[in-house]
Coordinates of C-alpha atoms in Angstrom, one line a residue:
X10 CA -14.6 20.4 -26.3
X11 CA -15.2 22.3 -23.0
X12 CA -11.7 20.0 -21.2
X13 CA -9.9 21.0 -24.6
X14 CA -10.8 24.6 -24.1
X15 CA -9.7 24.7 -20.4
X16 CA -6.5 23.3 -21.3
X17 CA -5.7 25.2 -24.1
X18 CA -6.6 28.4 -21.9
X19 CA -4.2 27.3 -19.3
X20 CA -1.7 26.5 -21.6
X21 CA -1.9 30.0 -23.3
X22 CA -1.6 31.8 -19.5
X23 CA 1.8 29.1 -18.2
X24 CA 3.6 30.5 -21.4
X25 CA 2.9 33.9 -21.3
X26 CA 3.6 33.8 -17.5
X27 CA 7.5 32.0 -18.0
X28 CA 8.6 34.4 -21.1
X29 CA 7.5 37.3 -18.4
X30 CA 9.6 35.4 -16.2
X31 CA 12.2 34.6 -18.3
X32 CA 12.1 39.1 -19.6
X33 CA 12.3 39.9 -15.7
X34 CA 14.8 37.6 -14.1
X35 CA 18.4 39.0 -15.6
X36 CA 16.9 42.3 -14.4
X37 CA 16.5 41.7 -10.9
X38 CA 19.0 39.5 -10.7
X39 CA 22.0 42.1 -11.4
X40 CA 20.5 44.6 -9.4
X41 CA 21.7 44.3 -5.9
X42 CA 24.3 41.9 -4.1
X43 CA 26.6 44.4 -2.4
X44 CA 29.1 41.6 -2.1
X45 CA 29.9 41.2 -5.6
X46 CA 31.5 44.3 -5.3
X47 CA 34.1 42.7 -3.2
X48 CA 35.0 39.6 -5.5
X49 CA 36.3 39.0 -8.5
X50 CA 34.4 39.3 -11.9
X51 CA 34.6 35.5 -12.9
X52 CA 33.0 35.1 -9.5
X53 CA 30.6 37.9 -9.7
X54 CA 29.4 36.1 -13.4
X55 CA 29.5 32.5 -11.6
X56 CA 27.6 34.1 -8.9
X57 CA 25.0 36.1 -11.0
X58 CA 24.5 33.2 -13.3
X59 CA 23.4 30.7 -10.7
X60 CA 20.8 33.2 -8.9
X61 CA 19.5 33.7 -12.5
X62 CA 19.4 29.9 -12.9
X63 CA 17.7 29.4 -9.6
X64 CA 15.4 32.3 -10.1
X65 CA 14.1 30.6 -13.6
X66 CA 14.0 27.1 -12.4
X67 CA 11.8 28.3 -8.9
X68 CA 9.6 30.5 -11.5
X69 CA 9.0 27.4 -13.6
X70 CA 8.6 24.9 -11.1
X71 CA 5.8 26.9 -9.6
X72 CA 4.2 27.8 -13.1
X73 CA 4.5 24.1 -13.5
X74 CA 2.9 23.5 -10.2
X75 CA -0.2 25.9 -10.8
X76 CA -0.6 24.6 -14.4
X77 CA -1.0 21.0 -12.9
X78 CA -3.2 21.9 -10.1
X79 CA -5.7 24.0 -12.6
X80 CA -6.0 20.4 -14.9
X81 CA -6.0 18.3 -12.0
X82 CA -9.0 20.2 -10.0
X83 CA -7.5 22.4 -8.1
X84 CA -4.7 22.5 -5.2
X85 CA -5.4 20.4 -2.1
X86 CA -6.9 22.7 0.3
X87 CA -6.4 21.9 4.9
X88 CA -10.1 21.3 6.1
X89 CA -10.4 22.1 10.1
X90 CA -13.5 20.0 10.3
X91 CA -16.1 17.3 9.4
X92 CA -19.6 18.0 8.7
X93 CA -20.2 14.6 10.9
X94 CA -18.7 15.4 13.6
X95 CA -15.8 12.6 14.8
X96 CA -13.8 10.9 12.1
X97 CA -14.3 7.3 11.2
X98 CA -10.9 6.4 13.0
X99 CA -9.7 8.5 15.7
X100 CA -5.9 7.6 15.4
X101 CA -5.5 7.2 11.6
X102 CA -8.4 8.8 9.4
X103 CA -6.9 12.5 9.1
X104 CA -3.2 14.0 8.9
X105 CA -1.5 16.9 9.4
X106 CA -0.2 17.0 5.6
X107 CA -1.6 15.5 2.6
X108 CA -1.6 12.0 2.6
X109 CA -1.0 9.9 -0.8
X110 CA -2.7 6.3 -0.9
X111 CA -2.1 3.5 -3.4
X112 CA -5.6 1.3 -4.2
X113 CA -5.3 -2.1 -5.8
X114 CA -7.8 -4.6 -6.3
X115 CA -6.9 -7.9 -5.1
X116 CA -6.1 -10.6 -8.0
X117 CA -7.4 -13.5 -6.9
X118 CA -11.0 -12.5 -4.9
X119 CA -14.6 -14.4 -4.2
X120 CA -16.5 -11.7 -4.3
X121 CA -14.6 -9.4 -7.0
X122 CA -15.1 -6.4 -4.3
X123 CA -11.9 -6.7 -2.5
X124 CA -9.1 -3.8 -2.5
X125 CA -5.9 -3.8 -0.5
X126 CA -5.0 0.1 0.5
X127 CA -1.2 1.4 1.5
X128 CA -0.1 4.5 2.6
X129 CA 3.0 6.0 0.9
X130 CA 5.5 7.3 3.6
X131 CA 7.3 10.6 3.4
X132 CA 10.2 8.0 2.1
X133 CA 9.1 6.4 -0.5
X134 CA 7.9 3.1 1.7
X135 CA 4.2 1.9 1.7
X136 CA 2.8 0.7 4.9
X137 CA -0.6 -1.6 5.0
X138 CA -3.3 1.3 5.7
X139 CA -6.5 -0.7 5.1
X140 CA -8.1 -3.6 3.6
X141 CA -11.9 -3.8 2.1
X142 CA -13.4 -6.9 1.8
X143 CA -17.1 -7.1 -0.1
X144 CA -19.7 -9.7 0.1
X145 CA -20.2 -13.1 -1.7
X146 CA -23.6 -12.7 -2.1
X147 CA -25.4 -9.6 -3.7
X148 CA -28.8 -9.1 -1.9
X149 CA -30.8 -6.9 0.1
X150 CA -28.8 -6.3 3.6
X151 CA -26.1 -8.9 2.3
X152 CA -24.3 -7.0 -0.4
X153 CA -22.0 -4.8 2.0
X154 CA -18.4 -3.8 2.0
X155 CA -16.1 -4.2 5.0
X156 CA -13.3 -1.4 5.6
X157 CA -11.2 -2.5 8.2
X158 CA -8.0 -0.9 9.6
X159 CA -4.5 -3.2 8.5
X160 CA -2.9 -2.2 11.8
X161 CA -5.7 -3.2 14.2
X162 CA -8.4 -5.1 11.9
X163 CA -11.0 -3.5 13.5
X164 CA -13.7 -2.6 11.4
X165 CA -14.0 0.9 10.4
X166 CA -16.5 1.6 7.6
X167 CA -19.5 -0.5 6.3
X168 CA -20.7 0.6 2.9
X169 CA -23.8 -1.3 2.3
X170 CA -25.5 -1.4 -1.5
X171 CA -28.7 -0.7 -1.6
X172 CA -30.6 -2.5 -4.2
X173 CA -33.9 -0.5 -4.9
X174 CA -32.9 2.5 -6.0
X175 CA -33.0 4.4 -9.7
X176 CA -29.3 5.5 -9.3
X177 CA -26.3 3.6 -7.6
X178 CA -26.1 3.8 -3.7
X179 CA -24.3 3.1 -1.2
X180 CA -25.1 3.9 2.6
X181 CA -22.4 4.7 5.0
X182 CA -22.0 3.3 8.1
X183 CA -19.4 3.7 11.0
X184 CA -18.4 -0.1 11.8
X185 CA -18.7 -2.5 14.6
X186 CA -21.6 -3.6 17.0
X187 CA -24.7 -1.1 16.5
X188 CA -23.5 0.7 13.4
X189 CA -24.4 4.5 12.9
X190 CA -25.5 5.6 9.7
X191 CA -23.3 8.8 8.6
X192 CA -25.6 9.8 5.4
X193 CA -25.4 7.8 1.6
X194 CA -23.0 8.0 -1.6
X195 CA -24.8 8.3 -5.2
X196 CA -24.6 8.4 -8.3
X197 CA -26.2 12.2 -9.7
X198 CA -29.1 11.7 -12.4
X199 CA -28.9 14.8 -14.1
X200 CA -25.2 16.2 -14.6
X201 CA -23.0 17.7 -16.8
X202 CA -20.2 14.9 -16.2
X203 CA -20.4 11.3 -14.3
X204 CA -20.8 12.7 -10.6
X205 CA -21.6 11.1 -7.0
X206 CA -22.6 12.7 -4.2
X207 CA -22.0 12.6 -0.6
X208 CA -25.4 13.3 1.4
X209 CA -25.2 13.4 5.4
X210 CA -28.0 11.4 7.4
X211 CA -31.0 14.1 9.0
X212 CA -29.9 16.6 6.5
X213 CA -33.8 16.5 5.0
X214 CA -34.8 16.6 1.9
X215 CA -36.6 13.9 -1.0
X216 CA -36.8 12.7 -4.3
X217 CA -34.3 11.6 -7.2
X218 CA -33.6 14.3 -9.2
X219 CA -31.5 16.5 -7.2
X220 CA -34.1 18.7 -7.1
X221 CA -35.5 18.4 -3.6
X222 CA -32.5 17.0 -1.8
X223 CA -30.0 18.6 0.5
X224 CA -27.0 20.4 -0.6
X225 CA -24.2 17.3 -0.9
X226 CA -21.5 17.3 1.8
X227 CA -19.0 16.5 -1.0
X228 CA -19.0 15.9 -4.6
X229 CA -17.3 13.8 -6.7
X230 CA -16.1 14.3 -10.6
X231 CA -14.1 13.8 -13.0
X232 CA -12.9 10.7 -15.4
X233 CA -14.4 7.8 -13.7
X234 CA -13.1 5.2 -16.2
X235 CA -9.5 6.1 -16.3
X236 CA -9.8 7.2 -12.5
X237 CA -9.0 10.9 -13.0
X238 CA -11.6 13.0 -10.6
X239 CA -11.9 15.3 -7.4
X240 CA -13.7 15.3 -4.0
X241 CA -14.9 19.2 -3.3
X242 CA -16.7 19.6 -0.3
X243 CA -19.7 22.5 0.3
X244 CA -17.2 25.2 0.3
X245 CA -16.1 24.1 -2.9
X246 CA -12.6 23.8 -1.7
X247 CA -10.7 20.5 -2.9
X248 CA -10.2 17.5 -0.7
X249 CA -8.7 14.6 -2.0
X250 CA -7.7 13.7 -5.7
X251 CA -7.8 10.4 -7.2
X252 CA -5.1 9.5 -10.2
X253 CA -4.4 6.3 -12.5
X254 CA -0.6 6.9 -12.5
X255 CA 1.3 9.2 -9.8
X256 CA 4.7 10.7 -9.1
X257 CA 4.9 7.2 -7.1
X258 CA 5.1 4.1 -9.3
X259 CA 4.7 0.2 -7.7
X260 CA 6.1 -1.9 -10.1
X261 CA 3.7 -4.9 -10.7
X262 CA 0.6 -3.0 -9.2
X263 CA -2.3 -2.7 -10.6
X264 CA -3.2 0.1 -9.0
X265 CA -4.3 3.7 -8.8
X266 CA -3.3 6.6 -6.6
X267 CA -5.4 9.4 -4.0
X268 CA -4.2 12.2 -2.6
X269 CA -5.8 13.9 0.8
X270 CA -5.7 16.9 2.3
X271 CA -4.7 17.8 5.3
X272 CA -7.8 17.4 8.2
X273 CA -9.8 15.4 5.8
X274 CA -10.9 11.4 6.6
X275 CA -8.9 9.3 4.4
X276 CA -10.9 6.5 5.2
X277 CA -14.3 8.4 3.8
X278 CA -12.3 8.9 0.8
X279 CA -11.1 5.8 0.2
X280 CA -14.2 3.8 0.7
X281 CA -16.4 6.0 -1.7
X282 CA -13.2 5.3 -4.3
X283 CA -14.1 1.7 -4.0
X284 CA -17.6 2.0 -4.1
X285 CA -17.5 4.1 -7.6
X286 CA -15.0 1.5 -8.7
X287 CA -16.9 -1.0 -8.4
X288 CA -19.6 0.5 -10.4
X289 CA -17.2 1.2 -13.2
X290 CA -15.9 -2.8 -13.0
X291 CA -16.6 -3.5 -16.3
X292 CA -15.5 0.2 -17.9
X293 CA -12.2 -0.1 -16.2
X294 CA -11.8 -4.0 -17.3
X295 CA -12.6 -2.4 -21.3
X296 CA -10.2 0.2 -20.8
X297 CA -7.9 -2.1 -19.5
X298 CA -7.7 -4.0 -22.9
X299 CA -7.3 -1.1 -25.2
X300 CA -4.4 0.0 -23.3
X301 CA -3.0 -3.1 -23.5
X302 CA -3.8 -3.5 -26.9
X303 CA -2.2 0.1 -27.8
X304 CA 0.8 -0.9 -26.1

């Protein structure tokens, strides 16, 4: 009731906004042009129609543009810095401009944790970005997941399940020989929505509720099962966005798209995606056959 609310709300503002648009634009489009004094009138009406065109379509497109972000969590917003310091991969993890990534789980796996990760280029193209491999056996220590970079296959990121505790967890480590632990991805026990959240190692704090724990690094919402939610970080700004279908399609892909902003580590983002994902296996795989079945 709350979602319908919000989007009902939004809608109501995006169409007040365009006819304000649409009663302003002949207006200020008339108005100056001191060169259509010096042209004919079937160019000044050519001329003056397509500004007014333009005008309406730029409006719209931005209207459009705000509408989506405020449904979709908000615009992605630069980040400057990582609460732990250097970035998982020096060379790759963060960009300059957002950064779109296509995540598909591998067909034919042992271990049912496998994903394959490209990056969408500014044409169109997607370039191997990462692969994530999981383990074949699920116990203590055992069951981890292996993030490794597609360009160099060195390891990257270790998430590593950990099997004792009330809510699902997943400790972060950087990879290779004599792996630092960054902090811990969970599940939250008491929340409005399905949310995760990030915790940083040596931040302090105990206990399962929420209650007694540090403030999260990020946080992680949304629609887990059709793979609609938002990373915030502690300023409450938006960081990456995850989305079933995207304004990139891959025929033959069973996949699903994230978005990153500018400065923040892709490869953070993308493992906790595969983490949650696998906790949803069995969601997604039900979801899976009602689409189908609709269709």
């Amino acid at each position: 009731d709350k979602m319908a609310a919000r989007v009902a709300a939004a809608l109501a503002v995006y169409h007040a906004a365009v006819l304000v648009c649409l009663l302003a634009a002949p207006i200020s489009s008339f108005v100056t042009t001191p060169s259509c004094s010096f042209v004919s009138r079937s160019t000044i009406a050519t001329s003056c129609g397509t500004s007014t065109s333009t005008t309406n379509t730029d409006l719209r497109m931005n209207l459009l543009d705000d509408l989506g972000n405020m449904l979709s969590g908000g615009k992605l917003e630069a980040v400057d810095s990582l609460p732990y310091g250097q970035p998982f991969c020096d060379g790759t993890s963060c960009g300059g401009d957002v950064r779109t990534f296509a995540i598909r789980e591998r067909p034919i796996t042992f271990t049912g944790e496998d994903f394959d990760i490209s990056e969408v280029t500014s044409g169109g193209s997607d370039v191997d970005f990462a692969r994530v491999r999981g383990a074949m056996l699920h116990l203590p220590g055992k069951d981890k997941m292996r993030i490794r970079s597609a360009q160099t296959g060195e390891e990257v990121l270790v998430l590593d399940r950990v099997m004792f505790r009330p809510l699902p967890s997943y400790d972060i480590f950087r990879g290779g020989m004599g792996a630092e632990k960054i902090g811990w991805v969970e599940k939250k026990l008491i929340a409005m929505t399905d949310t995760f959240d990030v915790f940083l190692e040596g931040q302090g704090g105990f206990g399962v509720t929420g209650l007694f724990k540090p403030k999260p690094a990020y946080q992680i919402s949304g629609d887990f099962i059709d793979r609609n939610f938002v990373f915030k970080d502690d300023q409450d700004r938006t960081v990456a966005k995850v989305k079933m279908d995207g304004l990139i399609q891959f025929d033959g892909w069973n996949h699903y798209q994230v978005q990153i902003a500018p400065g923040m580590d892709a490869f953070l983002v993308l493992a906790c995606c595969c983490a949650i994902d696998e906790e949803f296996d069995e969601e997604h795989e039900e979801a899976k056959k009602r689409r189908e079945g609709g269709d």
